[in-house]
PDB file of C-alpha atoms in Angstrom:
ATOM      1  CA  MET N  73      62.713 -38.172 -24.911  1.00 46.00           C
ATOM      2  CA  GLY N  74      59.163 -37.944 -26.328  1.00 56.00           C
ATOM      3  CA  ALA N  75      56.722 -35.130 -26.033  1.00 59.00           C
ATOM      4  CA  THR N  76      54.462 -34.908 -23.005  1.00 71.00           C
ATOM      5  CA  PRO N  77      51.072 -36.400 -23.905  1.00 76.00           C
ATOM      6  CA  VAL N  78      48.346 -33.813 -24.433  1.00 82.00           C
ATOM      7  CA  ASN N  79      44.597 -34.291 -24.193  1.00 86.00           C
ATOM      8  CA  THR N  80      43.395 -34.395 -27.802  1.00 88.00           C
ATOM      9  CA  LYS N  81      39.713 -34.035 -26.873  1.00 93.00           C
ATOM     10  CA  PRO N  82      39.500 -30.278 -27.690  1.00 91.00           C
ATOM     11  CA  ALA N  83      41.058 -30.842 -31.127  1.00 90.00           C
ATOM     12  CA  ASN N  84      38.835 -33.866 -31.785  1.00 91.00           C
ATOM     13  CA  ILE N  85      35.716 -31.884 -30.851  1.00 95.00           C
ATOM     14  CA  LEU N  86      36.779 -28.939 -33.030  1.00 95.00           C
ATOM     15  CA  MET N  87      37.492 -31.289 -35.953  1.00 92.00           C
ATOM     16  CA  ALA N  88      34.064 -32.928 -35.589  1.00 94.00           C
ATOM     17  CA  LEU N  89      32.371 -29.510 -35.344  1.00 97.00           C
ATOM     18  CA  THR N  90      34.266 -28.326 -38.421  1.00 94.00           C
ATOM     19  CA  TYR N  91      33.072 -31.290 -40.482  1.00 91.00           C
ATOM     20  CA  ALA N  92      29.493 -31.032 -39.134  1.00 96.00           C
ATOM     21  CA  ILE N  93      29.130 -27.294 -39.816  1.00 98.00           C
ATOM     22  CA  ALA N  94      30.882 -27.565 -43.172  1.00 96.00           C
ATOM     23  CA  ALA N  95      28.720 -30.553 -44.183  1.00 95.00           C
ATOM     24  CA  LEU N  96      25.584 -28.576 -43.366  1.00 98.00           C
ATOM     25  CA  GLY N  97      26.926 -25.657 -45.420  1.00 98.00           C
ATOM     26  CA  ILE N  98      27.832 -27.885 -48.355  1.00 98.00           C
ATOM     27  CA  GLY N  99      24.393 -29.516 -48.250  1.00 98.00           C
ATOM     28  CA  LEU N 100      22.748 -26.084 -48.314  1.00 98.00           C
ATOM     29  CA  ALA N 101      25.069 -25.064 -51.155  1.00 98.00           C
ATOM     30  CA  PHE N 102      24.117 -28.017 -53.346  1.00 98.00           C
ATOM     31  CA  SER N 103      20.454 -27.304 -52.655  1.00 97.00           C
ATOM     32  CA  ALA N 104      20.867 -23.599 -53.505  1.00 98.00           C
ATOM     33  CA  LEU N 105      22.809 -24.303 -56.692  1.00 96.00           C
ATOM     34  CA  GLY N 106      19.700 -25.953 -58.131  1.00 93.00           C
ATOM     35  CA  ASP N 107      17.780 -22.668 -57.906  1.00 93.00           C
ATOM     36  CA  ALA N 108      17.384 -20.335 -60.879  1.00 92.00           C
ATOM     37  CA  LYS N 109      19.144 -17.579 -58.884  1.00 93.00           C
ATOM     38  CA  PRO N 110      21.427 -19.409 -56.433  1.00 95.00           C
ATOM     39  CA  ASP N 111      22.321 -17.782 -53.126  1.00 97.00           C
ATOM     40  CA  LEU N 112      25.326 -19.296 -51.353  1.00 98.00           C
ATOM     41  CA  GLY N 113      25.306 -16.808 -48.460  1.00 98.00           C
ATOM     42  CA  LEU N 114      24.351 -19.076 -45.566  1.00 99.00           C
ATOM     43  CA  ALA N 115      26.225 -21.998 -47.110  1.00 99.00           C
ATOM     44  CA  ALA N 116      29.421 -19.918 -47.385  1.00 99.00           C
ATOM     45  CA  LEU N 117      29.046 -18.677 -43.803  1.00 99.00           C
ATOM     46  CA  LEU N 118      28.805 -22.248 -42.542  1.00 99.00           C
ATOM     47  CA  ALA N 119      31.116 -24.256 -44.811  1.00 98.00           C
ATOM     48  CA  VAL N 120      33.893 -21.740 -45.425  1.00 98.00           C
ATOM     49  CA  GLY N 121      33.406 -19.146 -42.682  1.00 98.00           C
ATOM     50  CA  GLY N 122      32.662 -21.633 -39.921  1.00 98.00           C
ATOM     51  CA  GLY N 123      35.003 -24.295 -41.287  1.00 96.00           C
ATOM     52  CA  GLY N 124      37.871 -21.847 -41.703  1.00 97.00           C
ATOM     53  CA  ILE N 125      37.457 -20.132 -38.347  1.00 98.00           C
ATOM     54  CA  LEU N 126      37.068 -23.411 -36.427  1.00 97.00           C
ATOM     55  CA  SER N 127      40.161 -24.748 -38.211  1.00 95.00           C
ATOM     56  CA  PHE N 128      42.068 -21.629 -37.154  1.00 96.00           C
ATOM     57  CA  VAL N 129      41.067 -22.207 -33.526  1.00 96.00           C
ATOM     58  CA  ARG N 130      42.086 -25.877 -33.757  1.00 94.00           C
ATOM     59  CA  HIS N 131      45.441 -25.207 -35.453  1.00 91.00           C
ATOM     60  CA  ALA N 132      46.467 -22.026 -33.635  1.00 91.00           C
ATOM     61  CA  VAL N 133      44.775 -21.995 -30.225  1.00 92.00           C
ATOM     62  CA  PHE N 134      44.716 -25.746 -29.510  1.00 90.00           C
ATOM     63  CA  HIS N 135      47.877 -26.402 -31.539  1.00 87.00           C
ATOM     64  CA  ARG N 136      49.404 -28.926 -29.131  1.00 86.00           C
ATOM     65  CA  ALA N 137      46.208 -30.992 -28.930  1.00 87.00           C
ATOM     66  CA  ASP N 138      45.812 -30.800 -32.715  1.00 84.00           C
ATOM     67  CA  ALA N 139      49.430 -31.825 -33.299  1.00 82.00           C
ATOM     68  CA  GLN N 140      48.943 -34.827 -31.020  1.00 82.00           C
ATOM     69  CA  ARG N 141      45.650 -35.645 -32.804  1.00 80.00           C
ATOM     70  CA  ILE N 142      47.414 -35.937 -36.170  1.00 76.00           C
ATOM     71  CA  GLY N 143      50.394 -37.788 -34.732  1.00 74.00           C
ATOM     72  CA  TRP N 144      52.975 -35.023 -34.499  1.00 75.00           C
ATOM     73  CA  THR N 145      55.051 -34.961 -31.355  1.00 71.00           C
ATOM     74  CA  SER N 146      56.776 -31.826 -30.183  1.00 65.00           C
ATOM     75  CA  GLU N 147      57.178 -29.901 -26.964  1.00 69.00           C
ATOM     76  CA  ARG N 148      57.510 -26.642 -28.909  1.00 73.00           C
ATOM     77  CA  THR N 149      54.952 -24.633 -30.786  1.00 73.00           C
ATOM     78  CA  ASN N 150      55.138 -25.440 -34.479  1.00 78.00           C
ATOM     79  CA  ALA N 151      55.125 -22.093 -36.335  1.00 84.00           C
ATOM     80  CA  PHE N 152      53.983 -23.817 -39.526  1.00 85.00           C
ATOM     81  CA  GLN N 153      50.899 -25.112 -37.753  1.00 86.00           C
ATOM     82  CA  ILE N 154      50.064 -21.562 -36.620  1.00 90.00           C
ATOM     83  CA  GLU N 155      50.563 -20.336 -40.217  1.00 93.00           C
ATOM     84  CA  VAL N 156      48.127 -22.989 -41.478  1.00 92.00           C
ATOM     85  CA  GLY N 157      45.652 -21.770 -38.863  1.00 94.00           C
ATOM     86  CA  LEU N 158      46.059 -18.203 -40.095  1.00 96.00           C
ATOM     87  CA  ALA N 159      45.454 -19.326 -43.694  1.00 96.00           C
ATOM     88  CA  ASN N 160      42.225 -20.992 -42.526  1.00 96.00           C
ATOM     89  CA  LEU N 161      41.260 -17.787 -40.728  1.00 98.00           C
ATOM     90  CA  ALA N 162      41.930 -15.764 -43.896  1.00 98.00           C
ATOM     91  CA  TRP N 163      39.472 -17.647 -46.116  1.00 96.00           C
ATOM     92  CA  GLY N 164      37.009 -18.000 -43.267  1.00 98.00           C
ATOM     93  CA  ALA N 165      37.068 -14.236 -42.756  1.00 98.00           C
ATOM     94  CA  PHE N 166      36.839 -13.686 -46.534  1.00 99.00           C
ATOM     95  CA  ALA N 167      33.673 -15.801 -46.678  1.00 99.00           C
ATOM     96  CA  VAL N 168      32.127 -13.908 -43.760  1.00 99.00           C
ATOM     97  CA  LEU N 169      32.987 -10.551 -45.354  1.00 99.00           C
ATOM     98  CA  ALA N 170      31.699 -11.670 -48.767  1.00 98.00           C
ATOM     99  CA  VAL N 171      28.326 -12.509 -47.244  1.00 99.00           C
ATOM    100  CA  LEU N 172      28.011  -9.619 -44.781  1.00 98.00           C
ATOM    101  CA  LEU N 173      29.117  -7.007 -47.320  1.00 99.00           C
ATOM    102  CA  GLY N 174      26.963  -8.452 -50.104  1.00 98.00           C
ATOM    103  CA  TRP N 175      29.747  -9.204 -52.577  1.00 98.00           C
ATOM    104  CA  GLY N 176      27.514 -11.702 -54.350  1.00 98.00           C
ATOM    105  CA  LEU N 177      27.574 -15.189 -55.757  1.00 98.00           C
ATOM    106  CA  ALA N 178      30.961 -14.903 -57.484  1.00 98.00           C
ATOM    107  CA  ALA N 179      32.764 -13.939 -54.258  1.00 98.00           C
ATOM    108  CA  GLU N 180      30.919 -16.546 -52.197  1.00 98.00           C
ATOM    109  CA  SER N 181      31.799 -19.173 -54.810  1.00 98.00           C
ATOM    110  CA  ALA N 182      35.423 -18.011 -54.816  1.00 98.00           C
ATOM    111  CA  ALA N 183      35.548 -18.630 -51.060  1.00 98.00           C
ATOM    112  CA  PHE N 184      34.454 -22.239 -51.648  1.00 98.00           C
ATOM    113  CA  LEU N 185      36.933 -22.547 -54.503  1.00 98.00           C
ATOM    114  CA  VAL N 186      39.942 -21.320 -52.492  1.00 97.00           C
ATOM    115  CA  PHE N 187      39.161 -23.536 -49.499  1.00 96.00           C
ATOM    116  CA  GLY N 188      38.546 -26.469 -51.865  1.00 97.00           C
ATOM    117  CA  LEU N 189      41.817 -25.931 -53.731  1.00 97.00           C
ATOM    118  CA  TYR N 190      43.720 -25.869 -50.454  1.00 95.00           C
ATOM    119  CA  MET N 191      42.079 -29.031 -49.085  1.00 93.00           C
ATOM    120  CA  SER N 192      42.455 -30.889 -52.399  1.00 95.00           C
ATOM    121  CA  LEU N 193      46.107 -29.920 -52.807  1.00 95.00           C
ATOM    122  CA  VAL N 194      46.838 -31.034 -49.245  1.00 91.00           C
ATOM    123  CA  ALA N 195      45.190 -34.383 -50.048  1.00 91.00           C
ATOM    124  CA  VAL N 196      47.322 -34.750 -53.205  1.00 92.00           C
ATOM    125  CA  PHE N 197      50.420 -33.981 -51.151  1.00 90.00           C
ATOM    126  CA  GLU N 198      49.420 -36.579 -48.545  1.00 86.00           C
ATOM    127  CA  VAL N 199      48.953 -39.234 -51.251  1.00 87.00           C
ATOM    128  CA  LEU N 200      52.342 -38.398 -52.791  1.00 88.00           C
ATOM    129  CA  ASN N 201      53.929 -38.456 -49.320  1.00 80.00           C
ATOM    130  CA  ALA N 202      52.270 -41.750 -48.323  1.00 75.00           C
ATOM    131  CA  GLY N 203      55.627 -43.426 -47.711  1.00 71.00           C
ATOM    132  CA  GLY N 204      57.159 -40.429 -45.932  1.00 69.00           C
ATOM    133  CA  GLU N 205      58.019 -40.265 -42.277  1.00 67.00           C
ATOM    134  CA  ASN N 206      55.417 -37.584 -41.429  1.00 64.00           C
ATOM    135  CA  ARG N 207      52.540 -39.173 -43.300  1.00 70.00           C
ATOM    136  CA  ARG N 208      49.023 -38.905 -41.961  1.00 70.00           C
ATOM    137  CA  PRO N 209      46.701 -41.894 -41.544  1.00 72.00           C
ATOM    138  CA  TRP N 210      44.322 -42.598 -44.436  1.00 79.00           C
ATOM    139  CA  ALA N 211      41.428 -42.192 -41.983  1.00 76.00           C
ATOM    140  CA  GLN N 212      42.354 -38.485 -41.873  1.00 76.00           C
ATOM    141  CA  VAL N 213      43.356 -38.056 -45.529  1.00 82.00           C
ATOM    142  CA  ILE N 214      40.217 -39.527 -47.142  1.00 89.00           C
ATOM    143  CA  PRO N 215      37.674 -37.252 -45.375  1.00 88.00           C
ATOM    144  CA  SER N 216      39.895 -34.230 -46.080  1.00 87.00           C
ATOM    145  CA  ALA N 217      40.086 -35.171 -49.768  1.00 92.00           C
ATOM    146  CA  ALA N 218      36.313 -35.664 -49.993  1.00 94.00           C
ATOM    147  CA  PHE N 219      35.753 -32.328 -48.247  1.00 93.00           C
ATOM    148  CA  GLY N 220      38.112 -30.627 -50.692  1.00 95.00           C
ATOM    149  CA  LEU N 221      36.363 -32.114 -53.723  1.00 97.00           C
ATOM    150  CA  LEU N 222      32.939 -31.062 -52.447  1.00 97.00           C
ATOM    151  CA  LEU N 223      34.180 -27.516 -51.808  1.00 97.00           C
ATOM    152  CA  LEU N 224      35.707 -27.408 -55.301  1.00 98.00           C
ATOM    153  CA  THR N 225      32.483 -28.643 -56.864  1.00 98.00           C
ATOM    154  CA  VAL N 226      30.415 -25.973 -55.102  1.00 98.00           C
ATOM    155  CA  GLY N 227      32.968 -23.286 -55.947  1.00 98.00           C
ATOM    156  CA  LEU N 228      33.192 -24.158 -59.635  1.00 98.00           C
ATOM    157  CA  THR N 229      29.433 -24.628 -60.012  1.00 98.00           C
ATOM    158  CA  GLY N 230      28.777 -21.335 -58.237  1.00 98.00           C
ATOM    159  CA  ILE N 231      31.328 -19.444 -60.347  1.00 97.00           C
ATOM    160  CA  ASN N 232      29.708 -20.897 -63.468  1.00 96.00           C
ATOM    161  CA  ALA N 233      26.255 -19.780 -62.268  1.00 96.00           C
ATOM    162  CA  ALA N 234      27.578 -16.288 -61.470  1.00 96.00           C
ATOM    163  CA  THR N 235      29.007 -15.693 -64.952  1.00 90.00           C
TER     164      THR N 235
END
């Protein structure tokens, strides 16, 4: 017996918002990194803070819709999915705190770096698991991988500028 179909619209909207806000933040980050004294504050709030917090909401609050969106079927709450949401909330909150408390370029860059490492490692896992039974479609893996690489690039460039 399969899982009861769930409306994936909330998860799809949250995913689109996550990519839109994060893309704006990454664009601002690349622009700021060209300055003599880069400031990643707004970029970190958008890309990592907004991206992380929206991902938490998608994974933890709309977990059934998000599971259906990525092709998982289950009638029960998946604790792992909630844990992933909490991890997203952790680096999102870190980015917000880094900016609001004035921790500086190194901390803001570290927020990008952590989020980028996570997204890139998930993409590597998905490539290695391409033949597995729980594999995700390439249409989901490729944007996630690109997002991870952009976050890593901003994080590493920002750390370099801060030291």
